[in-house]
Short mmCIF file of C-alpha atoms in Angstrom, two decimals:
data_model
loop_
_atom_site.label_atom_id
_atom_site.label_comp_id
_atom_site.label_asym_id
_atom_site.label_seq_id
_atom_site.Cartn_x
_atom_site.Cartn_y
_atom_site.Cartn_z
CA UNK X 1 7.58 -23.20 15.50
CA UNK X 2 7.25 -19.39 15.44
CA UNK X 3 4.71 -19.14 12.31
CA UNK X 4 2.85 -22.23 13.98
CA UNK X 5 2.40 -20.37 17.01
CA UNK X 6 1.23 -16.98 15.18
CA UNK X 7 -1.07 -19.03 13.07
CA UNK X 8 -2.54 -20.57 16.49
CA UNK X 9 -3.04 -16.97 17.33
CA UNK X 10 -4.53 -15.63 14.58
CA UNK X 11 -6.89 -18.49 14.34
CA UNK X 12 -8.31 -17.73 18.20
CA UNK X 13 -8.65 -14.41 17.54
CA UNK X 14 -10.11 -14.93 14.70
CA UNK X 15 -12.56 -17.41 16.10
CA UNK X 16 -12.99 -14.75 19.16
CA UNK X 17 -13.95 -11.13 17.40
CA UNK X 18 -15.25 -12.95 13.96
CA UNK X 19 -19.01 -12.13 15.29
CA UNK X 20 -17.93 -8.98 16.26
CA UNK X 21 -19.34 -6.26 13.82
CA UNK X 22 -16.70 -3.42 13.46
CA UNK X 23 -14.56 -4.87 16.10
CA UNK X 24 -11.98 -2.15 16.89
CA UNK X 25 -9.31 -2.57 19.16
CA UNK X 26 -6.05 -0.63 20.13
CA UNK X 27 -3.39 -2.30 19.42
CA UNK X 28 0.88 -1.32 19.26
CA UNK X 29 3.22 -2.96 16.11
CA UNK X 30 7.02 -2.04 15.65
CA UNK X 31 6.50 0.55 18.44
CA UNK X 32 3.37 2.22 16.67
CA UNK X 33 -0.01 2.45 18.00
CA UNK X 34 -2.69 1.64 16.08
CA UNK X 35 -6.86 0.74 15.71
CA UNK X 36 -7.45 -1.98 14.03
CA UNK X 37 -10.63 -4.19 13.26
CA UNK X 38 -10.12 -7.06 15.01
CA UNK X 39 -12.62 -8.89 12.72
CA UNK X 40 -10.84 -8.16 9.46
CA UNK X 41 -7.68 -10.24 8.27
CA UNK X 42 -5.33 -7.19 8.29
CA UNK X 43 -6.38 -5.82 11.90
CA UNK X 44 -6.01 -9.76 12.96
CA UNK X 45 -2.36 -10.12 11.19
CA UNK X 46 -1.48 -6.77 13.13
CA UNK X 47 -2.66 -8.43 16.74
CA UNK X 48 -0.94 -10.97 15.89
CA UNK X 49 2.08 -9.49 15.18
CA UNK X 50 2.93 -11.09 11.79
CA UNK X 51 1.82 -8.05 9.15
CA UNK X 52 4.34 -7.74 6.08
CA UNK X 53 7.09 -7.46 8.63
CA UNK X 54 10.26 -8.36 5.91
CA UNK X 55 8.26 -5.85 3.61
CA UNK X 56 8.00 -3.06 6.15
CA UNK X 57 11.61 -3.20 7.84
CA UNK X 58 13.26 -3.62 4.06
CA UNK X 59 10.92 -0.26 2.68
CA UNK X 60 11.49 1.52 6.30
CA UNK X 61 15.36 0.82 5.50
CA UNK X 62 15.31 2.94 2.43
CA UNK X 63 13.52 6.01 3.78
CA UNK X 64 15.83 8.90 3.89
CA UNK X 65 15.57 12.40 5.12
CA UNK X 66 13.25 15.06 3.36
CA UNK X 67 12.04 12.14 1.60
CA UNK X 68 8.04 11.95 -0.25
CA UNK X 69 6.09 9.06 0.15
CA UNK X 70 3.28 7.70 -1.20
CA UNK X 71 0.71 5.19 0.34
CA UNK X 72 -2.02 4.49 -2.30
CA UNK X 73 -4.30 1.84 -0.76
CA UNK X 74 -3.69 2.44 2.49
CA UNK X 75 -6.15 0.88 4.81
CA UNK X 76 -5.98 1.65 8.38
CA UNK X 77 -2.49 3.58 7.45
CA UNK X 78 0.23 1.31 9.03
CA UNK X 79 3.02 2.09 6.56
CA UNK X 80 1.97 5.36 6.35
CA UNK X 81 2.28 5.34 10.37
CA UNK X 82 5.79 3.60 10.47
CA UNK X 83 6.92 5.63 7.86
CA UNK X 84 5.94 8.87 9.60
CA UNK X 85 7.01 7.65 13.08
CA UNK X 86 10.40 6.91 11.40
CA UNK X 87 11.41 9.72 10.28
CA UNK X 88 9.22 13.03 10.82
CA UNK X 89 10.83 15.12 7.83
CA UNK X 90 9.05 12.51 5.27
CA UNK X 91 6.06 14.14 3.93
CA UNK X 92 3.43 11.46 3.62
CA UNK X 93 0.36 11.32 1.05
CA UNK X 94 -1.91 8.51 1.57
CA UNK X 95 -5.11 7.29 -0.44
CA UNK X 96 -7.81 5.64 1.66
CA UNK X 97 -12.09 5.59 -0.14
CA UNK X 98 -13.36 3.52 3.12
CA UNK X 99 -15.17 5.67 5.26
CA UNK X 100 -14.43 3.80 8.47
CA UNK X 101 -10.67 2.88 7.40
CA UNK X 102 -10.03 6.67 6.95
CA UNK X 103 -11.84 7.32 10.36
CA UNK X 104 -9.43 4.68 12.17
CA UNK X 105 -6.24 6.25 10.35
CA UNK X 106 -7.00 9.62 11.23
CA UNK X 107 -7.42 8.61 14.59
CA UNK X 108 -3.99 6.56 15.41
CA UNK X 109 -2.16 9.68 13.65
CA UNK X 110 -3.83 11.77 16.78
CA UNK X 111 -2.35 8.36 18.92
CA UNK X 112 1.10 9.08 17.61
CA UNK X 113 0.96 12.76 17.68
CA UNK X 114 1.55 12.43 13.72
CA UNK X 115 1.14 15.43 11.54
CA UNK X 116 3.07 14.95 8.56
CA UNK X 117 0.56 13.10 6.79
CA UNK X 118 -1.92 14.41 4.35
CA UNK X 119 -5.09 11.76 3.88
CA UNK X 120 -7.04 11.84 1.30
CA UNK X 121 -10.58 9.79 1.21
CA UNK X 122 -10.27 8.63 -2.52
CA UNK X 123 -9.18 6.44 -4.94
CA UNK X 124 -6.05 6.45 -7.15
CA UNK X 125 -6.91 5.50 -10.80
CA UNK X 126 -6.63 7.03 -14.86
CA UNK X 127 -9.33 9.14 -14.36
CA UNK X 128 -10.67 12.34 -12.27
CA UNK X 129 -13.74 12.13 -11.26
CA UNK X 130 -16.30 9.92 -9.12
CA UNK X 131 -16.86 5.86 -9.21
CA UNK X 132 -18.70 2.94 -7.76
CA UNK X 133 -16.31 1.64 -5.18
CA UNK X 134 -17.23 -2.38 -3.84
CA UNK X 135 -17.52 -2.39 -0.36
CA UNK X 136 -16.42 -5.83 0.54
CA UNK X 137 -17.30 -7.79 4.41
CA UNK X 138 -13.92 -7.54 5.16
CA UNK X 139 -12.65 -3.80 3.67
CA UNK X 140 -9.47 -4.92 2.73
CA UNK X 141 -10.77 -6.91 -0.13
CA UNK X 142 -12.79 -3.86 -1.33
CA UNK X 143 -11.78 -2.57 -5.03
CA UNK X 144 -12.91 -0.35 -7.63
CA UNK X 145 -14.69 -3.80 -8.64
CA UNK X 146 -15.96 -7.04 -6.89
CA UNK X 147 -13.01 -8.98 -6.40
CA UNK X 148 -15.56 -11.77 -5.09
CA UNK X 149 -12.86 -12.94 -2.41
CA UNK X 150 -15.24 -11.75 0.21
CA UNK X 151 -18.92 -10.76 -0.32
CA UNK X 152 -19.98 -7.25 -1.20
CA UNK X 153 -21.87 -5.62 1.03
CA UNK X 154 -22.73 -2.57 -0.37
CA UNK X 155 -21.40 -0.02 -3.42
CA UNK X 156 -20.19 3.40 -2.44
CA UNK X 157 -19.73 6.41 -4.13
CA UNK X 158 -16.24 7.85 -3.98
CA UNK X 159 -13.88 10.57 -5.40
CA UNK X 160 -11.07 9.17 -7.99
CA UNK X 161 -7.59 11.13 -9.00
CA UNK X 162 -4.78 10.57 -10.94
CA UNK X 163 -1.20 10.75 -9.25
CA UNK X 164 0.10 12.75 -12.42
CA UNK X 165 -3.33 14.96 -11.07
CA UNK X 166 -2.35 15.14 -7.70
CA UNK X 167 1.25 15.98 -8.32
CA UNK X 168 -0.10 19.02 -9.99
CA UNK X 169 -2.70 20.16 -8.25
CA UNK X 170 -0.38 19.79 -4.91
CA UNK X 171 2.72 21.47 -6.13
CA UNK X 172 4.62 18.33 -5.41
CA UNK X 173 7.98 17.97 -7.50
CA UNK X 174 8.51 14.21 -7.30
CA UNK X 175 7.93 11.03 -5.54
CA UNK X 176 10.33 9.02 -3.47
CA UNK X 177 9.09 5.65 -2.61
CA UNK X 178 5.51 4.45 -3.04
CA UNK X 179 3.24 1.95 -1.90
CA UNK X 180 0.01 0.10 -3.86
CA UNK X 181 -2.20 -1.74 -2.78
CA UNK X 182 -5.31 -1.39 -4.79
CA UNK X 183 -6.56 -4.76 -4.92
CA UNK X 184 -5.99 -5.47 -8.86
CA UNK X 185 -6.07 -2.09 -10.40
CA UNK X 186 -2.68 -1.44 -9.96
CA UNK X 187 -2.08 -0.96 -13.47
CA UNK X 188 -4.85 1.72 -13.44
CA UNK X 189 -2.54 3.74 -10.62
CA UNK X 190 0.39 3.21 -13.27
CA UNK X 191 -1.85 4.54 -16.59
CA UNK X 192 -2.23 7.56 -14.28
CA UNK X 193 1.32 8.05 -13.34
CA UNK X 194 2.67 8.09 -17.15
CA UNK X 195 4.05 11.73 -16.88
CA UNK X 196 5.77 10.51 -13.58
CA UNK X 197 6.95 7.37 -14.60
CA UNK X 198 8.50 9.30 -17.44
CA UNK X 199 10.50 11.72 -15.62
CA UNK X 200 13.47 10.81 -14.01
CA UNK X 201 13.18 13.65 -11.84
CA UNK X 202 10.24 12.63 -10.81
CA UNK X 203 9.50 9.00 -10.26
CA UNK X 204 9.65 6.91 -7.43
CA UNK X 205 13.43 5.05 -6.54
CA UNK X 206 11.28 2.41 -4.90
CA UNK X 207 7.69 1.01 -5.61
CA UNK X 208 6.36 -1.92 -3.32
CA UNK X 209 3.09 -3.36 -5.04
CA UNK X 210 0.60 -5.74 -4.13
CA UNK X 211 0.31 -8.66 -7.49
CA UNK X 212 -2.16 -11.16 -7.43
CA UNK X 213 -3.43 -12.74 -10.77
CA UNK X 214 -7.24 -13.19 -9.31
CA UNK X 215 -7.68 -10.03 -8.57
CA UNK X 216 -6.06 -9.05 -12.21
CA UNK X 217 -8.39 -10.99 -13.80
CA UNK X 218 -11.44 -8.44 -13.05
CA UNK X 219 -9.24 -5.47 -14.84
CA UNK X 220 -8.50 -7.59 -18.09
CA UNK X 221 -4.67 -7.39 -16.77
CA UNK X 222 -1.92 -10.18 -15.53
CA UNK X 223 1.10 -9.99 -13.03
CA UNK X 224 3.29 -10.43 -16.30
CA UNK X 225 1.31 -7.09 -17.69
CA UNK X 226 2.09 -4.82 -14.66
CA UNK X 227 6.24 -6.51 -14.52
CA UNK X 228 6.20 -5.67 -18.21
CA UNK X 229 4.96 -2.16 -17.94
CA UNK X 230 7.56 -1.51 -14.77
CA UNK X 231 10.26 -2.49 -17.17
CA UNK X 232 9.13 -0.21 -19.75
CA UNK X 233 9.93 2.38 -17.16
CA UNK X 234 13.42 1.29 -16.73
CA UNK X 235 12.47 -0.74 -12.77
CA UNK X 236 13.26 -4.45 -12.19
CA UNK X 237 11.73 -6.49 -9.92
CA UNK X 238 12.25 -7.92 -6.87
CA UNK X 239 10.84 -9.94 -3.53
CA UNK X 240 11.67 -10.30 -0.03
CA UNK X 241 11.78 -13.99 0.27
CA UNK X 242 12.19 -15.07 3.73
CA UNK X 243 15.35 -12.41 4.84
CA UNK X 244 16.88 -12.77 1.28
CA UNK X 245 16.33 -10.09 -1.66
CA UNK X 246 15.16 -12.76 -4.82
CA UNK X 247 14.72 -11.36 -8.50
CA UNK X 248 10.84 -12.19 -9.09
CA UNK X 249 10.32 -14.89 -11.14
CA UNK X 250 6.92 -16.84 -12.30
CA UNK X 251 7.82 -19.25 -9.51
CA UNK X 252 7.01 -16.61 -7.09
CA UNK X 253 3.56 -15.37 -8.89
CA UNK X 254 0.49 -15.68 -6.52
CA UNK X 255 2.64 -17.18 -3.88
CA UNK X 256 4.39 -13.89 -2.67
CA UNK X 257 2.14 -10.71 -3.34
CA UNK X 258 4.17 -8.29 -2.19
CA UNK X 259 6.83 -7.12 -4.99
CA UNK X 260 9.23 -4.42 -4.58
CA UNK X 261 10.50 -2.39 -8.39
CA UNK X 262 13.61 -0.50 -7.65
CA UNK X 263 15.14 1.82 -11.07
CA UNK X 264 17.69 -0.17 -12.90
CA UNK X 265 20.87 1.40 -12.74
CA UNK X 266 23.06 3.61 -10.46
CA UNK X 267 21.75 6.89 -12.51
CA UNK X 268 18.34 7.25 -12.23
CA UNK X 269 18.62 6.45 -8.59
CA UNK X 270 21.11 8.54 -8.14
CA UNK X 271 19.52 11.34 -9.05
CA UNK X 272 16.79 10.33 -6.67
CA UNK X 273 18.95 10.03 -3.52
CA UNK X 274 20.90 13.73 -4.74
CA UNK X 275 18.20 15.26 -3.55
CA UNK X 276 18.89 14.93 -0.18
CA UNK X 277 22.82 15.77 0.29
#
């Protein structure tokens, strides 16, 4: 009865702001305030109050003091937000190319009173440089290409880094948990992130990605690519299924996107969570 009525919901405000160019409205989620575009799917799911709740309360669970995270793909910045609201000794990096998105994210941090997050307007990829970014009707379908799930409105040009870059070029020793959401070129985040990936020191306990075969399709790459490459790097795979914890499986491919890699092993995430005693 509960999803029915949130899918009532969504579909009347759907039907309501859906003419509404650039709708943005104020909105609050797990005790966060936030702008969202009402006419876009994410803003909608966050009105709603039914946004990637199981995924954010299970990755909000494993923050810890002192703790880095990274948001790559992050929209209008709601994990970043929750994450920062959380706990205010996490220093959060988040990666954001649309104009407007950034604009909206800047703006709830001055909601919140949030200044432990560093925004950058670019893309995370295998390359420095600039690229041709789709611009799609509704932005979170945007991608480095056309991912066709929503027209393209326009190309932009934006600014592209690598996180092995970034690391060096900030000083930044390591990565806690991160975030990707890149809308199928997830594996390009990971061919940029060898020399982290590598380093136990360095990589991530926890990664939470977004897999989804269609949009794979436009990079040449698979779901069973990106698991394989994760497990190459010593992290096994996992989904929040409802309020269990499943091992990911083919049964869940393109039916739950959201898939969590935690390091196998008590080692290399012990050395992670060290850190911080």
């Amino acid at each position: 009865m509960r999803n029915l009525v949130s899918r009532l919901r969504f579909e009347m405000y759907r039907f309501w702001y859906k003419h509404i160019k650039n709708s943005v409205v104020q909105t609050e989620y797990m005790n966060c305030k936030i702008l969202v575009r009402a006419n876009e799917d994410v803003g909608l799911q966050i009105l709603v109050g039914n946004y990637e709740k199981n995924d954010l309360l299970y990755l909000l669970s494993m923050i810890r003091d002192g703790d880095t995270f990274f948001d790559i793909g992050a929209n209008i910045g709601l994990f970043s937000l929750l994450v920062a609201k959380k706990n205010c000794t996490v220093k959060v990096h988040s990666f954001e190319p649309i104009p407007i998105n950034s604009c909206l994210f800047k703006a709830s941090l001055c909601l919140n009173e949030i200044e432990s997050v560093n925004l950058n307007q670019c893309c995370v990829g295998d390359f420095v440089g600039d690229i041709e970014f789709s611009l799609a009707s509704d932005s979170a379908y945007s991608s480095i290409h056309d991912t066709g799930r929503f027209p393209e409105i326009k190309k932009i040009k934006a600014k592209i880094t690598t996180l092995d870059e970034y690391l060096k070029m900030n000083d930044l020793t390591r990565i806690d948990i991160m975030k990707i959401d890149v809308e199928g070129a997830e594996k390009l985040v990971l061919d940029g992130a060898r020399n982290i990936l590598s380093n136990n020191l360095v990589k991530p306990r926890l990664v939470l990605m977004e897999l989804f075969d269609k949009n794979f399709d436009l990079f040449g790459t698979s779901i069973d690519d990106v698991v394989n490459v994760m497990k190459l790097y010593k992290y096994k795979a996992f989904v929040i299924d409802g309020n269990d914890k499943s091992v990911f499986c083919p049964r869940h491919y393109n039916k739950i996107y959201n898939v969590f890699f935690e390091l196998e092993g008590n080692d290399g995430v012990k050395k992670n969570y060290e850190r911080h005693l």
